[in-house]
XYZ file of C-alpha atoms in Angstrom:
328
model
C -70.958 32.237 64.542
C -70.137 28.804 66.026
C -73.153 27.164 64.542
C -72.200 28.659 61.053
C -69.219 27.248 61.295
C -70.138 23.856 62.563
C -72.622 23.581 59.596
C -69.985 24.692 57.025
C -67.591 21.842 58.609
C -70.182 19.279 58.605
C -71.414 20.140 55.051
C -67.767 19.909 53.799
C -67.312 16.521 55.276
C -70.604 15.362 53.663
C -69.247 16.636 50.146
C -65.750 14.711 50.813
C -67.641 11.783 51.944
C -69.776 11.575 48.930
C -66.828 11.815 46.363
C -65.804 7.964 46.358
C -69.457 6.997 46.512
C -70.080 9.281 43.355
C -67.187 7.435 41.604
C -68.549 3.929 42.556
C -71.908 4.794 41.132
C -70.298 5.806 38.053
C -68.700 2.649 37.625
C -71.705 0.692 38.692
C -73.670 2.543 36.186
C -71.657 0.629 33.309
C -73.268 -0.912 31.472
C -76.445 1.084 31.088
C -77.191 0.221 27.434
C -76.476 -2.711 25.022
C -72.902 -3.936 24.489
C -72.060 -4.651 20.742
C -69.554 -7.282 19.691
C -68.299 -6.741 16.242
C -67.712 -9.715 14.261
C -65.544 -9.012 10.980
C -66.699 -12.079 9.048
C -69.971 -13.132 7.815
C -72.407 -15.084 10.190
C -71.781 -18.650 10.385
C -68.062 -18.740 10.867
C -65.795 -19.618 13.628
C -65.409 -15.931 15.005
C -69.198 -15.522 14.512
C -69.806 -18.486 16.699
C -67.362 -17.169 19.397
C -69.080 -13.716 19.205
C -72.581 -15.202 19.853
C -71.481 -17.558 22.489
C -69.633 -14.772 24.595
C -72.492 -12.390 23.930
C -75.140 -14.943 25.530
C -73.029 -15.373 28.604
C -71.853 -11.724 28.895
C -75.450 -10.495 28.851
C -76.409 -12.422 31.797
C -73.143 -11.800 33.830
C -73.510 -8.017 33.131
C -77.412 -7.934 33.110
C -77.698 -5.974 29.684
C -78.135 -6.790 25.944
C -75.403 -7.945 23.919
C -75.715 -7.535 20.293
C -73.461 -9.270 17.409
C -72.806 -7.044 14.678
C -71.207 -8.643 11.443
C -69.409 -5.910 9.889
C -67.516 -7.393 6.875
C -65.398 -6.734 3.960
C -61.621 -5.939 2.786
C -60.465 -9.069 4.564
C -61.843 -8.115 7.986
C -60.430 -4.505 7.749
C -63.786 -3.017 7.668
C -64.739 -4.609 10.736
C -61.582 -3.743 12.606
C -62.004 -0.059 11.484
C -65.459 -0.087 12.920
C -63.877 -1.171 16.206
C -61.096 1.339 16.149
C -63.414 4.340 15.183
C -65.973 3.493 17.700
C -66.507 5.772 20.726
C -64.277 4.288 23.527
C -66.912 3.874 26.089
C -66.942 -0.022 26.726
C -70.067 -0.502 24.446
C -68.214 -1.625 21.222
C -65.753 -4.761 21.485
C -64.757 -7.118 18.813
C -63.673 -10.559 17.841
C -60.116 -10.557 16.367
C -57.704 -12.823 15.055
C -54.223 -13.193 12.897
C -56.061 -11.595 9.953
C -55.912 -8.443 11.503
C -52.000 -8.530 12.064
C -51.629 -9.519 8.366
C -53.738 -6.822 7.066
C -52.120 -4.298 8.928
C -48.833 -4.805 7.154
C -50.159 -5.742 3.716
C -53.097 -3.222 3.278
C -52.060 0.647 3.758
C -55.586 1.330 4.141
C -56.172 -1.153 6.942
C -56.454 0.097 10.527
C -53.172 -0.054 12.619
C -52.967 -2.385 15.565
C -52.147 0.541 17.903
C -55.614 1.742 17.725
C -56.856 -1.502 19.368
C -56.754 -2.237 22.958
C -56.601 -5.799 23.722
C -58.862 -6.977 26.686
C -59.206 -10.651 26.898
C -57.599 -13.646 25.270
C -59.920 -16.528 24.515
C -58.124 -19.427 22.561
C -55.186 -20.668 20.590
C -55.980 -21.991 17.045
C -53.017 -24.367 16.413
C -51.823 -25.019 12.852
C -51.769 -28.333 11.274
C -51.399 -30.366 8.257
C -53.930 -32.665 6.552
C -53.719 -35.202 3.755
C -56.418 -36.935 1.426
C -56.916 -40.069 2.880
C -56.246 -41.784 -0.672
C -52.663 -40.587 -0.485
C -51.532 -43.317 1.796
C -49.466 -41.023 3.811
C -49.762 -41.664 7.547
C -46.936 -39.742 9.200
C -44.922 -36.526 9.018
C -41.950 -38.512 7.780
C -43.947 -40.130 5.017
C -45.234 -36.586 3.902
C -41.543 -35.278 3.873
C -40.495 -38.505 1.724
C -43.148 -38.112 -0.526
C -42.596 -34.281 -0.909
C -38.721 -34.826 -1.644
C -39.430 -37.564 -4.353
C -41.777 -35.477 -6.145
C -43.001 -32.273 -4.708
C -45.175 -31.450 -7.647
C -47.339 -34.420 -6.758
C -48.740 -32.971 -3.519
C -50.634 -29.331 -3.908
C -51.391 -27.800 -0.752
C -54.728 -25.875 -0.167
C -54.610 -22.667 1.834
C -56.020 -19.311 2.358
C -55.118 -16.263 0.110
C -52.103 -14.202 1.158
C -52.294 -13.238 4.891
C -54.647 -15.881 6.167
C -53.837 -18.259 8.792
C -53.607 -21.476 6.759
C -51.538 -19.403 4.381
C -49.131 -18.487 7.399
C -49.102 -22.063 8.511
C -48.252 -23.101 5.039
C -45.358 -20.648 5.072
C -43.910 -22.000 8.344
C -44.498 -25.573 8.262
C -42.368 -26.341 5.078
C -39.583 -24.510 6.421
C -39.641 -26.832 9.503
C -39.948 -29.895 7.509
C -37.309 -28.998 4.807
C -39.562 -29.052 1.846
C -40.955 -26.860 -0.863
C -44.686 -26.699 -0.650
C -46.862 -25.900 -3.682
C -49.709 -23.622 -2.640
C -52.875 -23.162 -4.040
C -55.049 -20.370 -2.419
C -58.856 -20.734 -1.943
C -61.184 -17.812 -0.757
C -61.678 -19.157 2.943
C -61.746 -22.295 4.893
C -64.759 -24.134 3.489
C -63.611 -24.199 0.024
C -60.321 -25.617 1.141
C -61.835 -28.415 2.815
C -64.018 -29.084 -0.139
C -60.970 -29.166 -2.371
C -59.092 -31.701 0.017
C -62.269 -33.762 0.054
C -62.725 -34.004 -3.570
C -58.927 -34.399 -4.329
C -58.455 -31.299 -6.137
C -55.654 -30.645 -3.833
C -53.887 -33.355 -1.735
C -53.065 -31.689 1.357
C -54.084 -28.445 3.482
C -52.663 -26.710 6.274
C -56.086 -25.891 7.920
C -56.469 -25.345 11.670
C -58.406 -27.975 13.324
C -61.978 -26.665 13.676
C -63.049 -26.627 9.996
C -61.764 -29.896 9.234
C -62.775 -31.718 12.606
C -65.757 -33.566 11.777
C -64.015 -34.960 8.415
C -61.012 -36.122 10.440
C -63.151 -37.843 13.094
C -65.181 -39.371 10.246
C -61.938 -40.791 8.613
C -62.600 -38.675 5.508
C -58.940 -36.872 5.773
C -55.991 -37.600 7.746
C -54.347 -35.211 10.225
C -50.604 -35.791 10.060
C -49.584 -33.357 12.948
C -50.397 -30.452 15.187
C -48.058 -27.724 15.514
C -48.709 -26.986 19.033
C -46.860 -28.034 22.471
C -49.742 -30.376 23.349
C -52.270 -32.522 21.408
C -55.456 -31.233 20.294
C -58.220 -32.090 22.746
C -60.449 -33.239 20.083
C -57.797 -35.347 18.377
C -55.943 -36.782 21.106
C -54.467 -39.804 18.729
C -52.856 -37.209 16.457
C -49.113 -36.567 17.543
C -47.697 -32.862 17.632
C -44.846 -32.027 15.126
C -42.582 -32.017 18.050
C -43.345 -35.615 19.047
C -42.452 -36.365 15.488
C -39.105 -34.858 15.719
C -40.169 -31.501 14.038
C -39.702 -28.358 16.406
C -42.645 -26.223 15.062
C -45.309 -24.602 16.884
C -47.590 -22.070 14.979
C -51.006 -20.759 15.656
C -53.811 -18.370 15.082
C -55.504 -16.819 18.100
C -58.960 -15.437 19.128
C -59.139 -12.393 21.332
C -61.540 -9.722 22.401
C -60.415 -6.012 21.436
C -61.642 -2.430 22.142
C -60.917 0.926 20.988
C -58.195 2.791 22.756
C -59.296 5.048 25.383
C -61.869 3.125 27.499
C -61.971 4.864 30.983
C -59.953 2.538 33.236
C -62.876 1.515 35.770
C -65.044 0.508 32.886
C -62.210 -1.227 31.046
C -61.639 -3.223 34.233
C -65.219 -4.143 34.548
C -65.368 -5.109 30.941
C -62.445 -7.312 31.384
C -63.763 -8.946 34.287
C -67.130 -9.492 32.754
C -65.463 -11.147 29.636
C -63.068 -13.401 31.728
C -66.288 -14.647 33.276
C -68.185 -15.301 30.056
C -64.890 -17.062 28.692
C -64.746 -19.199 31.651
C -68.360 -20.114 31.967
C -69.642 -23.624 31.577
C -71.877 -22.681 28.735
C -69.101 -21.384 26.704
C -66.186 -23.621 27.683
C -68.452 -26.809 26.667
C -69.610 -25.273 23.351
C -66.220 -24.107 22.319
C -64.561 -27.443 22.947
C -67.322 -29.191 20.827
C -66.398 -27.015 18.147
C -62.769 -27.600 18.346
C -61.567 -24.653 20.148
C -58.229 -24.859 22.378
C -59.092 -22.308 25.275
C -56.503 -20.639 27.123
C -58.396 -17.819 28.923
C -56.561 -14.684 29.993
C -57.158 -11.183 30.773
C -55.851 -8.029 28.946
C -52.077 -8.651 29.700
C -51.976 -12.030 28.156
C -54.078 -10.711 25.187
C -51.339 -7.747 24.595
C -48.539 -10.350 24.996
C -49.718 -12.777 22.530
C -50.620 -9.984 20.140
C -47.052 -8.999 20.245
C -45.702 -12.195 19.669
C -48.008 -12.737 16.452
C -46.649 -9.631 15.039
C -43.115 -10.867 15.360
C -44.038 -13.979 13.818
C -46.157 -12.711 10.707
C -44.155 -9.568 9.805
C -41.027 -11.497 8.333
C -43.043 -14.172 6.680
C -44.907 -11.532 4.823
C -41.981 -9.456 4.232
C -39.976 -12.651 2.642
C -43.125 -13.144 0.470
C -42.858 -9.469 -0.789
C -46.451 -8.771 0.758
C -45.531 -5.795 3.070
C -46.781 -2.598 1.679
C -43.669 -0.375 0.756
C -44.747 2.495 3.414
C -45.436 -0.071 6.049
C -41.877 -1.656 6.170
C -40.014 -1.568 9.193
C -36.865 0.655 8.736
């Protein structure tokens, strides 16, 4: 009898001792298959570059294949829906920016932000204002004087409603005290072309798509709407330095569907932070004009909430919030 009791006791202790190990093994098993990074825009754009750079680093850090899926359409909403509706198992994440915030208020069919779990923050994308080099405008004060003298003489190129350069074109004029005439283009590339060819005289593009032209002296960046000067254009003053208190930016973060198990989520967050801080990613990102501000899930959630509070009133003032999505 004593031998049986001893055997039972030892067996029970072995079972209890194995439980933490079983949990650890379950966590260590992730990832056991390829991780997919959803990019909601076509290949070749800024978010696509981010996805591929992160994917390259993450595959080495987590010792698994990482696949970039371009899921496009509906102003980015198709790709965001793909993320929201994916299994919350840590194998589907996505690159997201301000576009998803705008669409969540403008389009009743767009996925809601509460279906997304912010996992890691990558970078800010400060607003800016650029002017054709032929205009002879060198400072924000020059621009304000020209606009007040003849506002119809300076047409601004920007995104369609809800895009980042549209948001910039809504915030910046208010800070400068001018009325901006906006001409929408279907993306940054055609806006750049319009500015270079003189079809428009100004643009409110972020820095990356205009960087090479600014460095070549083909366009002039009058100011950057951030607290610090842009690292790739250190000679361009901020709006604040020129006496105009305006800070506005797009952002790049990584999100996942809500509901990922906490141990998997923690491991994914850790891997993404290592990828964002890796030498390979930081070097390539800087070369492409990104302003890195790496952070984990807490920073990503905080910044997303800030963007919602910025974007909603802009869209509401412009009459762009869908009736059923208006705040009560």
